[in-house]
Short mmCIF file of C-alpha atoms and ligand atoms in Angstrom, two decimals:
data_model
loop_
_atom_site.label_atom_id
_atom_site.label_comp_id
_atom_site.label_asym_id
_atom_site.label_seq_id
_atom_site.Cartn_x
_atom_site.Cartn_y
_atom_site.Cartn_z
CA UNK A 1 0.00 0.00 0.00
CA UNK A 2 1.45 3.39 -1.02
CA UNK A 3 2.06 5.92 1.75
CA UNK A 4 0.59 8.84 -0.18
CA UNK A 5 -2.64 7.08 -0.97
CA UNK A 6 -6.03 6.84 0.59
CA UNK A 7 -7.56 3.37 0.49
CA UNK A 8 -11.31 3.43 0.25
CA UNK A 9 -13.70 0.51 0.46
CA UNK A 10 -17.18 1.32 -0.78
CA UNK A 11 -19.40 -0.72 1.55
CA UNK A 12 -22.27 -0.37 -0.93
CA UNK A 13 -20.45 -2.44 -3.57
CA UNK A 14 -17.41 -3.89 -1.80
CA UNK A 15 -15.19 -2.21 -4.43
CA UNK A 16 -11.81 -0.84 -3.32
CA UNK A 17 -10.08 2.28 -4.55
CA UNK A 18 -6.65 3.87 -4.09
CA UNK A 19 -6.85 7.65 -4.20
CA UNK A 20 -3.58 9.63 -4.40
CA UNK A 21 -2.92 12.20 -1.66
CA UNK A 22 -1.00 15.30 -2.78
CA UNK A 23 -0.22 18.27 -0.53
CA UNK A 24 -2.51 16.83 2.14
CA UNK A 25 -5.49 16.73 -0.20
CA UNK A 26 -7.32 14.31 -2.43
CA UNK A 27 -8.82 15.47 -5.70
CA UNK A 28 -12.58 15.55 -5.46
CA UNK A 29 -12.80 14.39 -9.08
CA UNK A 30 -10.90 11.21 -8.12
CA UNK A 31 -14.01 10.25 -6.15
CA UNK A 32 -16.09 10.22 -9.31
CA UNK A 33 -14.85 6.73 -10.14
CA UNK A 34 -16.63 5.44 -7.00
CA UNK A 35 -19.96 4.33 -8.44
CA UNK A 36 -22.74 1.92 -7.58
CA UNK A 37 -23.61 1.31 -11.24
CA UNK A 38 -22.24 2.43 -14.63
CA UNK A 39 -24.85 5.18 -14.96
CA UNK A 40 -24.24 6.50 -11.43
CA UNK A 41 -22.68 10.01 -11.61
CA UNK A 42 -20.08 8.98 -9.03
CA UNK A 43 -19.29 10.03 -5.46
CA UNK A 44 -19.18 13.74 -4.69
CA UNK A 45 -18.18 15.67 -1.59
CA UNK A 46 -20.66 17.92 0.20
CA UNK A 47 -19.04 20.99 1.72
CA UNK A 48 -21.36 23.97 2.15
CA UNK A 49 -19.32 27.11 2.96
CA UNK A 50 -16.09 25.33 1.89
CA UNK A 51 -15.19 24.31 5.43
CA UNK A 52 -12.69 21.73 4.22
CA UNK A 53 -12.15 22.30 0.51
CA UNK A 54 -9.12 23.80 -1.25
CA UNK A 55 -10.42 25.63 -4.31
CA UNK A 56 -7.03 26.56 -5.79
CA UNK A 57 -3.27 26.36 -5.49
CA UNK A 58 -1.90 29.72 -4.42
CA UNK A 59 1.55 31.10 -3.64
CA UNK A 60 0.38 34.47 -2.34
CA UNK A 61 -0.67 34.29 1.32
CA UNK A 62 0.01 31.66 3.96
CA UNK A 63 -2.10 31.35 7.09
CA UNK A 64 -1.70 28.87 9.92
CA UNK A 65 -4.82 29.56 11.91
CA UNK A 66 -3.85 27.42 14.91
CA UNK A 67 -0.46 29.08 15.31
CA UNK A 68 -1.72 32.57 14.44
CA UNK A 69 0.66 32.91 11.45
CA UNK A 70 0.03 35.22 8.49
CA UNK A 71 2.62 35.66 5.74
CA UNK A 72 2.50 37.41 2.38
CA UNK A 73 4.76 35.66 -0.15
CA UNK A 74 6.62 34.12 2.78
CA UNK A 75 7.20 37.34 4.75
CA UNK A 76 5.65 37.50 8.26
CA UNK A 77 2.96 40.18 8.45
CA UNK A 78 4.59 41.95 11.41
CA UNK A 79 7.91 42.35 9.52
CA UNK A 80 6.06 43.84 6.56
CA UNK A 81 4.03 46.15 8.80
CA UNK A 82 7.20 47.24 10.58
CA UNK A 83 9.45 47.82 7.58
CA UNK A 84 7.45 48.43 4.42
CA UNK A 85 4.99 50.86 2.91
CA UNK A 86 1.58 49.75 1.67
CA UNK A 87 2.52 50.18 -2.00
CA UNK A 88 5.71 48.18 -1.40
CA UNK A 89 3.58 45.35 0.01
CA UNK A 90 1.15 45.71 -2.90
CA UNK A 91 4.10 45.22 -5.28
CA UNK A 92 5.12 42.14 -3.30
CA UNK A 93 1.65 40.62 -3.45
CA UNK A 94 1.31 41.27 -7.16
CA UNK A 95 4.85 40.33 -8.24
CA UNK A 96 5.99 37.77 -5.69
CA UNK A 97 9.09 39.72 -4.59
CA UNK A 98 9.75 42.93 -2.69
CA UNK A 99 10.76 45.73 -5.06
CA UNK A 100 14.23 47.27 -5.38
CA UNK A 101 14.35 51.05 -4.84
CA UNK A 102 14.12 51.63 -8.61
CA UNK A 103 11.24 49.16 -9.02
CA UNK A 104 9.36 50.79 -6.16
CA UNK A 105 9.83 54.28 -7.65
CA UNK A 106 8.51 53.05 -10.98
CA UNK A 107 5.53 51.27 -9.36
CA UNK A 108 4.60 54.25 -7.21
CA UNK A 109 4.82 56.50 -10.30
CA UNK A 110 2.56 54.08 -12.22
CA UNK A 111 -0.04 54.20 -9.44
CA UNK A 112 0.13 57.99 -9.06
CA UNK A 113 -0.39 58.43 -12.80
CA UNK A 114 -3.79 56.74 -12.48
CA UNK A 115 -5.35 58.27 -9.36
CA UNK A 116 -7.74 60.61 -11.22
CA UNK A 117 -11.34 59.63 -11.92
CA UNK A 118 -12.93 60.30 -15.29
CA UNK A 119 -15.20 63.32 -14.88
CA UNK A 120 -18.20 61.20 -15.94
CA UNK A 121 -17.48 58.86 -13.01
CA UNK A 122 -17.61 61.89 -10.74
CA UNK A 123 -21.02 62.75 -12.17
CA UNK A 124 -22.09 59.14 -11.71
CA UNK A 125 -21.23 59.42 -8.00
CA UNK A 126 -23.21 62.63 -7.75
CA UNK A 127 -26.35 60.73 -8.74
CA UNK A 128 -26.47 59.01 -5.35
CA UNK A 129 -28.64 60.36 -2.54
CA UNK A 130 -26.68 62.32 0.05
CA UNK A 131 -27.19 59.56 2.62
CA UNK A 132 -26.29 56.60 0.37
CA UNK A 133 -24.11 54.07 2.17
CA UNK A 134 -20.53 54.53 0.88
CA UNK A 135 -20.11 50.77 0.36
CA UNK A 136 -23.03 50.77 -2.11
CA UNK A 137 -21.54 53.80 -3.84
CA UNK A 138 -18.12 52.16 -4.01
CA UNK A 139 -19.43 48.88 -5.39
CA UNK A 140 -21.50 50.63 -8.07
CA UNK A 141 -18.76 53.06 -9.06
CA UNK A 142 -16.18 50.31 -9.45
CA UNK A 143 -18.62 48.35 -11.63
CA UNK A 144 -19.28 51.49 -13.67
CA UNK A 145 -15.54 51.84 -14.37
CA UNK A 146 -15.95 48.76 -16.55
CA UNK A 147 -17.75 51.03 -19.03
CA UNK A 148 -14.99 53.64 -18.88
CA UNK A 149 -12.28 51.06 -19.66
CA UNK A 150 -13.94 48.59 -22.05
CA UNK A 151 -10.53 47.17 -23.06
CA UNK A 152 -10.39 45.63 -19.55
CA UNK A 153 -12.36 42.68 -20.89
CA UNK A 154 -9.20 41.44 -22.68
CA UNK A 155 -8.33 39.42 -19.63
CA UNK A 156 -5.80 37.21 -21.43
CA UNK A 157 -3.55 40.15 -22.31
CA UNK A 158 -0.98 40.38 -19.48
CA UNK A 159 0.01 44.02 -20.12
CA UNK A 160 -3.63 45.04 -20.27
CA UNK A 161 -4.34 43.21 -17.02
CA UNK A 162 -1.49 45.02 -15.30
CA UNK A 163 -2.80 48.38 -16.47
CA UNK A 164 -6.28 47.70 -15.07
CA UNK A 165 -4.83 46.37 -11.81
CA UNK A 166 -2.81 49.57 -11.37
CA UNK A 167 -5.83 51.71 -12.21
CA UNK A 168 -8.03 49.98 -9.69
CA UNK A 169 -5.49 50.27 -6.87
CA UNK A 170 -4.88 53.93 -7.73
CA UNK A 171 -8.53 54.95 -7.94
CA UNK A 172 -9.85 53.31 -4.75
CA UNK A 173 -8.82 56.20 -2.42
CA UNK A 174 -10.19 58.76 -4.88
CA UNK A 175 -13.58 57.03 -5.12
CA UNK A 176 -13.70 56.67 -1.32
CA UNK A 177 -12.91 60.34 -0.70
CA UNK A 178 -15.50 61.42 -3.28
CA UNK A 179 -18.14 59.20 -1.61
CA UNK A 180 -17.39 60.93 1.70
CA UNK A 181 -17.41 64.46 0.33
CA UNK A 182 -20.60 63.81 -1.62
CA UNK A 183 -22.38 63.05 1.66
CA UNK A 184 -21.46 66.48 3.05
CA UNK A 185 -21.82 68.35 -0.22
CA UNK A 186 -18.13 69.27 -0.09
CA UNK A 187 -16.23 70.02 -3.30
CA UNK A 188 -14.06 67.13 -4.48
CA UNK A 189 -10.32 67.45 -4.03
CA UNK A 190 -8.26 66.16 -6.92
CA UNK A 191 -5.38 63.78 -6.21
CA UNK A 192 -2.03 65.37 -5.37
CA UNK A 193 0.83 63.31 -6.73
CA UNK A 194 3.40 65.00 -4.51
CA UNK A 195 1.93 63.08 -1.60
CA UNK A 196 2.29 59.47 -0.49
CA UNK A 197 -0.59 57.02 -1.06
CA UNK A 198 -2.14 57.56 2.37
CA UNK A 199 -1.30 61.29 2.63
CA UNK A 200 -2.98 61.84 -0.72
CA UNK A 201 -6.04 59.93 0.51
CA UNK A 202 -6.20 61.99 3.70
CA UNK A 203 -5.82 65.18 1.66
CA UNK A 204 -8.71 64.21 -0.63
CA UNK A 205 -10.81 63.35 2.44
CA UNK A 206 -10.18 66.25 4.74
CA UNK A 207 -8.72 69.26 2.92
CA UNK A 208 -10.89 72.32 3.55
CA UNK A 209 -9.93 75.97 3.07
CA UNK A 210 -6.36 75.77 4.30
CA UNK A 211 -3.87 76.48 1.47
CA UNK A 212 -2.13 73.17 2.12
CA UNK A 213 -3.56 70.29 4.16
CA UNK A 214 -0.76 68.52 6.02
CA UNK A 215 -1.53 64.98 7.11
CA UNK A 216 -0.20 64.05 10.52
CA UNK A 217 2.72 61.70 9.72
CA UNK A 218 1.90 59.34 12.61
CA UNK A 219 -1.70 58.98 11.40
CA UNK A 220 -0.62 58.60 7.76
CA UNK A 221 1.78 55.82 8.75
CA UNK A 222 -0.87 54.16 10.96
CA UNK A 223 -3.24 54.12 8.00
CA UNK A 224 -0.49 52.66 5.83
CA UNK A 225 0.01 49.88 8.40
CA UNK A 226 -3.73 49.18 8.57
CA UNK A 227 -3.75 48.95 4.77
CA UNK A 228 -0.84 46.46 4.87
CA UNK A 229 -2.72 44.29 7.39
CA UNK A 230 -5.84 44.21 5.22
CA UNK A 231 -4.16 43.72 1.84
CA UNK A 232 -4.77 39.98 1.46
CA UNK A 233 -6.11 37.06 3.44
CA UNK A 234 -6.09 34.10 1.05
CA UNK A 235 -9.41 32.40 0.18
CA UNK A 236 -11.88 34.41 2.27
CA UNK A 237 -15.46 35.12 1.17
CA UNK A 238 -14.68 38.16 -1.02
CA UNK A 239 -11.54 36.66 -2.57
CA UNK A 240 -13.46 33.52 -3.37
CA UNK A 241 -16.08 35.76 -5.02
CA UNK A 242 -13.36 37.55 -7.01
CA UNK A 243 -12.03 34.23 -8.26
CA UNK A 244 -15.50 32.83 -8.99
CA UNK A 245 -16.69 35.87 -10.94
CA UNK A 246 -13.30 36.30 -12.65
CA UNK A 247 -13.35 32.63 -13.65
CA UNK A 248 -16.11 33.44 -16.15
CA UNK A 249 -13.60 35.88 -17.71
CA UNK A 250 -15.65 38.87 -16.62
CA UNK A 251 -13.53 42.03 -16.56
CA UNK A 252 -11.66 42.98 -13.37
CA UNK A 253 -13.91 45.99 -12.58
CA UNK A 254 -17.13 44.01 -12.35
CA UNK A 255 -15.27 41.18 -10.62
CA UNK A 256 -13.87 43.58 -8.01
CA UNK A 257 -17.33 45.10 -7.59
CA UNK A 258 -18.68 41.61 -6.84
CA UNK A 259 -15.84 40.95 -4.37
CA UNK A 260 -16.53 44.29 -2.68
CA UNK A 261 -20.20 43.31 -2.40
CA UNK A 262 -19.15 40.13 -0.61
CA UNK A 263 -16.91 42.18 1.68
CA UNK A 264 -19.79 44.47 2.66
CA UNK A 265 -21.62 41.77 4.67
CA UNK A 266 -21.53 42.05 8.49
CA UNK A 267 -19.88 38.66 8.89
CA UNK A 268 -16.97 39.77 6.68
CA UNK A 269 -15.64 43.31 6.14
CA UNK A 270 -18.88 44.87 7.34
CA UNK A 271 -17.99 43.68 10.86
CA UNK A 272 -15.79 46.72 11.58
CA UNK A 273 -18.78 49.04 11.25
CA UNK A 274 -20.90 46.64 13.31
CA UNK A 275 -18.33 46.65 16.12
CA UNK A 276 -18.80 50.39 16.53
CA UNK A 277 -22.60 50.03 16.55
CA UNK A 278 -22.25 47.29 19.16
CA UNK A 279 -20.03 49.49 21.37
CA UNK A 280 -22.61 52.28 21.04
CA UNK A 281 -25.37 49.90 22.10
CA UNK A 282 -23.33 48.70 25.10
CA UNK A 283 -22.78 52.35 25.99
CA UNK A 284 -20.54 51.96 29.03
CA UNK A 285 -18.07 49.59 30.66
CA UNK A 286 -20.63 48.66 33.31
CA UNK A 287 -23.02 47.22 30.73
CA UNK A 288 -20.49 44.81 29.21
CA UNK A 289 -21.29 41.78 31.39
CA UNK A 290 -25.02 42.05 30.67
CA UNK A 291 -24.33 42.34 26.92
CA UNK A 292 -22.06 39.28 26.92
CA UNK A 293 -24.74 37.35 28.82
CA UNK A 294 -27.28 38.20 26.10
CA UNK A 295 -24.90 37.03 23.38
CA UNK A 296 -24.37 33.74 25.22
CA UNK A 297 -28.15 33.32 25.41
CA UNK A 298 -28.24 33.47 21.63
CA UNK A 299 -29.14 37.13 21.10
CA UNK A 300 -26.71 38.26 18.41
CA UNK A 301 -22.97 37.86 18.17
CA UNK A 302 -19.99 39.71 19.56
CA UNK A 303 -18.98 41.54 16.42
CA UNK A 304 -15.23 41.56 15.86
CA UNK A 305 -14.90 38.17 17.57
CA UNK A 306 -14.26 34.82 15.94
CA UNK A 307 -12.70 33.78 12.69
CA UNK A 308 -13.13 30.87 10.34
CA UNK A 309 -9.38 30.24 10.21
CA UNK A 310 -7.80 31.80 13.32
CA UNK A 311 -8.67 29.71 16.34
CA UNK A 312 -5.89 30.98 18.60
CA UNK A 313 -5.47 34.67 17.90
CA UNK A 314 -5.51 36.92 14.87
CA UNK A 315 -1.93 38.16 14.33
CA UNK A 316 -3.30 41.30 12.69
CA UNK A 317 -5.21 42.20 15.86
CA UNK A 318 -1.94 42.24 17.83
CA UNK A 319 -0.31 44.70 15.39
CA UNK A 320 -3.47 46.79 15.35
CA UNK A 321 -3.36 47.17 19.13
CA UNK A 322 0.19 48.56 18.84
CA UNK A 323 -0.90 50.92 16.06
CA UNK A 324 -3.84 52.03 18.20
CA UNK A 325 -1.49 53.30 20.91
CA UNK A 326 0.37 55.43 18.35
CA UNK A 327 -2.86 56.83 16.93
CA UNK A 328 -4.27 57.64 20.36
CA UNK A 329 -1.03 59.45 21.28
CA UNK A 330 -2.04 61.95 18.57
CA UNK A 331 -5.83 61.94 18.75
CA UNK A 332 -6.40 61.25 22.44
CA UNK A 333 -8.21 58.11 23.60
CA UNK A 334 -11.38 57.01 21.86
CA UNK A 335 -13.83 56.66 24.78
CA UNK A 336 -15.09 53.41 23.23
CA UNK A 337 -11.69 51.85 23.83
CA UNK A 338 -12.53 51.35 27.51
CA UNK A 339 -15.67 49.40 26.60
CA UNK A 340 -13.77 47.39 23.96
CA UNK A 341 -11.01 46.44 26.42
CA UNK A 342 -13.53 45.37 29.04
CA UNK A 343 -15.41 43.34 26.42
CA UNK A 344 -12.20 41.63 25.36
CA UNK A 345 -11.23 40.94 29.00
CA UNK A 346 -14.58 39.40 29.90
CA UNK A 347 -14.94 37.42 26.69
CA UNK A 348 -11.43 35.97 26.87
CA UNK A 349 -12.12 34.65 30.38
CA UNK A 350 -15.60 33.33 29.61
CA UNK A 351 -16.00 29.60 29.02
CA UNK A 352 -18.44 30.16 26.11
CA UNK A 353 -15.83 32.08 24.13
CA UNK A 354 -12.84 30.02 25.29
CA UNK A 355 -14.53 26.74 24.32
CA UNK A 356 -15.41 28.04 20.86
CA UNK A 357 -11.98 29.63 20.40
CA UNK A 358 -13.44 33.07 19.80
CA UNK A 359 -10.79 35.79 19.90
CA UNK A 360 -10.86 39.43 18.77
CA UNK A 361 -10.24 39.59 15.03
CA UNK A 362 -8.78 42.36 12.86
CA UNK A 363 -12.07 44.23 12.85
CA UNK A 364 -12.41 44.50 16.60
CA UNK A 365 -9.94 47.35 17.02
CA UNK A 366 -9.66 48.76 13.49
CA UNK A 367 -12.97 50.63 13.75
CA UNK A 368 -11.97 52.29 17.02
CA UNK A 369 -8.75 53.50 15.41
CA UNK A 370 -10.49 54.69 12.27
CA UNK A 371 -13.04 56.57 14.32
CA UNK A 372 -10.30 58.25 16.39
CA UNK A 373 -8.64 59.30 13.12
CA UNK A 374 -11.83 61.01 12.01
CA UNK A 375 -13.46 58.41 9.74
CA UNK A 376 -17.19 57.81 10.07
CA UNK A 377 -18.29 54.22 10.81
CA UNK A 378 -20.10 53.92 7.45
CA UNK A 379 -16.72 54.32 5.78
CA UNK A 380 -14.94 51.57 7.71
CA UNK A 381 -15.69 48.75 5.29
CA UNK A 382 -14.63 50.97 2.39
CA UNK A 383 -11.33 51.45 4.23
CA UNK A 384 -11.02 47.65 4.29
CA UNK A 385 -11.74 47.49 0.54
CA UNK A 386 -9.04 50.04 -0.45
CA UNK A 387 -6.15 47.70 0.39
CA UNK A 388 -8.02 44.43 -0.16
CA UNK A 389 -8.34 45.31 -3.83
CA UNK A 390 -4.64 44.42 -4.05
CA UNK A 391 -5.26 40.92 -2.72
CA UNK A 392 -8.31 40.40 -4.93
CA UNK A 393 -6.33 41.41 -8.00
CA UNK A 394 -3.23 39.37 -7.11
CA UNK A 395 -5.50 36.34 -6.66
CA UNK A 396 -7.37 37.13 -9.88
CA UNK A 397 -4.08 37.32 -11.80
CA UNK A 398 -3.01 34.00 -10.29
CA UNK A 399 -6.34 32.43 -11.22
CA UNK A 400 -6.34 33.73 -14.81
CA UNK A 401 -2.81 32.43 -15.42
CA UNK A 402 -3.38 29.05 -13.71
CA UNK A 403 -3.85 26.40 -16.44
CA UNK A 404 -5.85 24.25 -13.99
CA UNK A 405 -8.53 26.86 -13.34
CA UNK A 406 -11.82 26.75 -15.20
CA UNK A 407 -15.12 28.50 -14.75
CA UNK A 408 -16.19 27.98 -11.12
CA UNK A 409 -19.19 25.73 -11.10
CA UNK A 410 -19.98 23.67 -8.00
CA UNK A 411 -22.36 20.73 -7.93
CA UNK A 412 -25.41 20.37 -5.71
CA UNK A 413 -27.44 17.75 -3.92
CA UNK A 414 -30.88 18.19 -5.39
CA UNK A 415 -33.58 18.08 -2.71
CA UNK A 416 -36.58 19.24 -4.73
CA UNK A 417 -39.52 17.46 -6.34
CA UNK A 418 -39.18 14.65 -8.80
CA UNK A 419 -40.67 15.40 -12.23
CA UNK A 420 -44.22 16.74 -12.07
CA UNK A 421 -46.52 18.45 -14.52
CA UNK A 422 -48.15 21.85 -14.76
CA UNK A 423 -51.82 21.80 -13.79
CA UNK A 424 -54.33 24.16 -15.30
CA UNK A 425 -54.76 27.33 -13.21
CA UNK A 426 -58.28 26.37 -12.10
CA UNK A 427 -57.03 23.03 -10.70
CA UNK A 428 -54.17 24.39 -8.54
N1 LIG B 501 -20.06 35.91 18.97
C1 LIG B 501 -20.70 34.90 19.62
N2 LIG B 501 -20.67 33.62 19.22
C2 LIG B 501 -19.98 33.35 18.10
C3 LIG B 501 -19.29 34.33 17.38
C4 LIG B 501 -19.34 35.66 17.87
N3 LIG B 501 -18.70 36.65 17.22
N4 LIG B 501 -18.68 33.78 16.30
C5 LIG B 501 -18.98 32.47 16.36
N5 LIG B 501 -19.75 32.20 17.45
C6 LIG B 501 -20.23 30.90 17.88
C7 LIG B 501 -21.30 30.34 16.94
O1 LIG B 501 -22.57 30.75 17.35
C8 LIG B 501 -21.07 28.88 17.07
O2 LIG B 501 -21.60 28.45 18.30
P1 LIG B 501 -22.30 26.99 18.43
O3 LIG B 501 -21.16 26.01 18.19
O4 LIG B 501 -22.85 26.94 19.82
O5 LIG B 501 -23.36 26.93 17.38
C9 LIG B 501 -19.54 28.75 17.19
O6 LIG B 501 -19.13 29.99 17.78
C10 LIG B 501 -18.83 28.51 15.87
O7 LIG B 501 -19.18 29.58 14.99
P2 LIG B 501 -19.36 29.42 13.42
O8 LIG B 501 -20.44 30.37 13.00
O9 LIG B 501 -19.48 27.99 13.06
O10 LIG B 501 -17.94 29.93 12.92
P3 LIG B 501 -17.59 30.31 11.41
O11 LIG B 501 -16.19 29.91 11.22
O12 LIG B 501 -18.61 29.80 10.47
O13 LIG B 501 -17.73 31.92 11.43
C11 LIG B 501 -17.26 34.21 11.65
C12 LIG B 501 -16.67 32.79 11.51
C13 LIG B 501 -16.12 35.22 11.57
C14 LIG B 501 -18.24 34.48 10.49
C15 LIG B 501 -17.99 34.31 13.00
O14 LIG B 501 -17.09 34.09 14.05
C16 LIG B 501 -18.69 35.64 13.19
O15 LIG B 501 -19.82 35.81 12.74
N6 LIG B 501 -18.03 36.64 13.86
C17 LIG B 501 -18.59 37.98 14.00
C18 LIG B 501 -18.43 38.77 12.72
C19 LIG B 501 -16.99 39.20 12.50
O16 LIG B 501 -16.34 39.74 13.39
N7 LIG B 501 -16.52 39.02 11.26
C20 LIG B 501 -15.17 39.48 10.86
C21 LIG B 501 -14.28 38.35 10.51
S1 LIG B 501 -12.56 38.87 10.43
C22 LIG B 501 -12.46 39.96 9.08
C23 LIG B 501 -12.71 39.30 7.78
O17 LIG B 501 -11.85 38.56 7.32
O18 LIG B 501 -13.77 39.55 7.20
#
């Protein structure tokens, strides 16, 4: 018997099979040979929500959820957060290697060249109601860019792909800032290419009548670090959406719009906004115990707690806590921090949370930092999307160039009626 094989005996037929094991997996299609009769379709796996299914081979991001490890292209996330800029990390995710100084200059110049929005896209944004949720505006505007760059549909042209990737990364902060300023009826601020990626974003967000807005360097760097932490996270819900939609060879704008839609849900990127709502509902440190009790009784969830992959701790949350201290040294403490810390303390001691391995995730503290920096909660998920676009696009590029990938098309277990026939209206 081979060591890298799985021996299966089908008790229905007595037949035996040897299934190869590669990289700790078996191929689901190898199970198709396990049949009860020649016209049987063959054995399938059933895995709603992909709890135990690898959907691709990827060399971008490595996570060991039990050990709390996160690496981009082999580099530990804390080393990247400590030593690199967001655009440097974006280059790494997209190209596989960290850039040289000359490569970084060229990449940053490429991004800066593409930060402007077509004036018609600006008008498109203006069509939204003043109180439209920025995530809805972002998703729609990204999808609309597909009409501005129709050549993006040539997804098999590598140079064309790179151009669209750069455009998308460059335009995310501009779209976000315009969404924000639209809400307040403020004039849009055009990108300023003398500034870094995050300084330019802050300038487009917050410049008022002062001749020159100067972003606080500690806050600009904190934002850069938060962007690094959110840049990729392997096959999460939105990345899986990006790959699934992109697998039909849809253009990258509509595919990113779909991924952003997946991100907007409260169980995914929408959680950072929900954390702030939850802290508002709790209201004060004294109410934490009662709130936790309600959660344990089945009334809602502790937003910002739990993760499908991390069952020990989320390494991003640890870096975020450090970043929070730096931000608060500039902005003063966010009063919600006290409630958050008490919530974390109580939950980490409570058997319900310990047993289920529920720890604070990246979203638990990011919202508190964003709020202290001056961002409104409705913008938090958009702030997650700005850097995550890099991960989506790196994964999309990997998928498009992977000869094994085909259009994503799962199977189902049909549970509906057997064939039946339409009755006349009067007889129903
Ligand atoms: N509060 C209370 N109970 C929870 C929570 C929570 N935040 N998360 C999971 N549980 C319970 C859940 O009810 C279940 O209990 P039981 O075994 O008694 O039925 C158990 O823990 C296992 O949960 P699950 O739903 O099977 O876990 P999952 O891996 O399917 O879900 C999750 C992961 C992140 C969707 C979930 O933990 C959750 O909803 N958390 C709150 C939302 C959140 O913070 N999302 C951000 C995720 S990190 C950023 C990102 O990548 O998007």
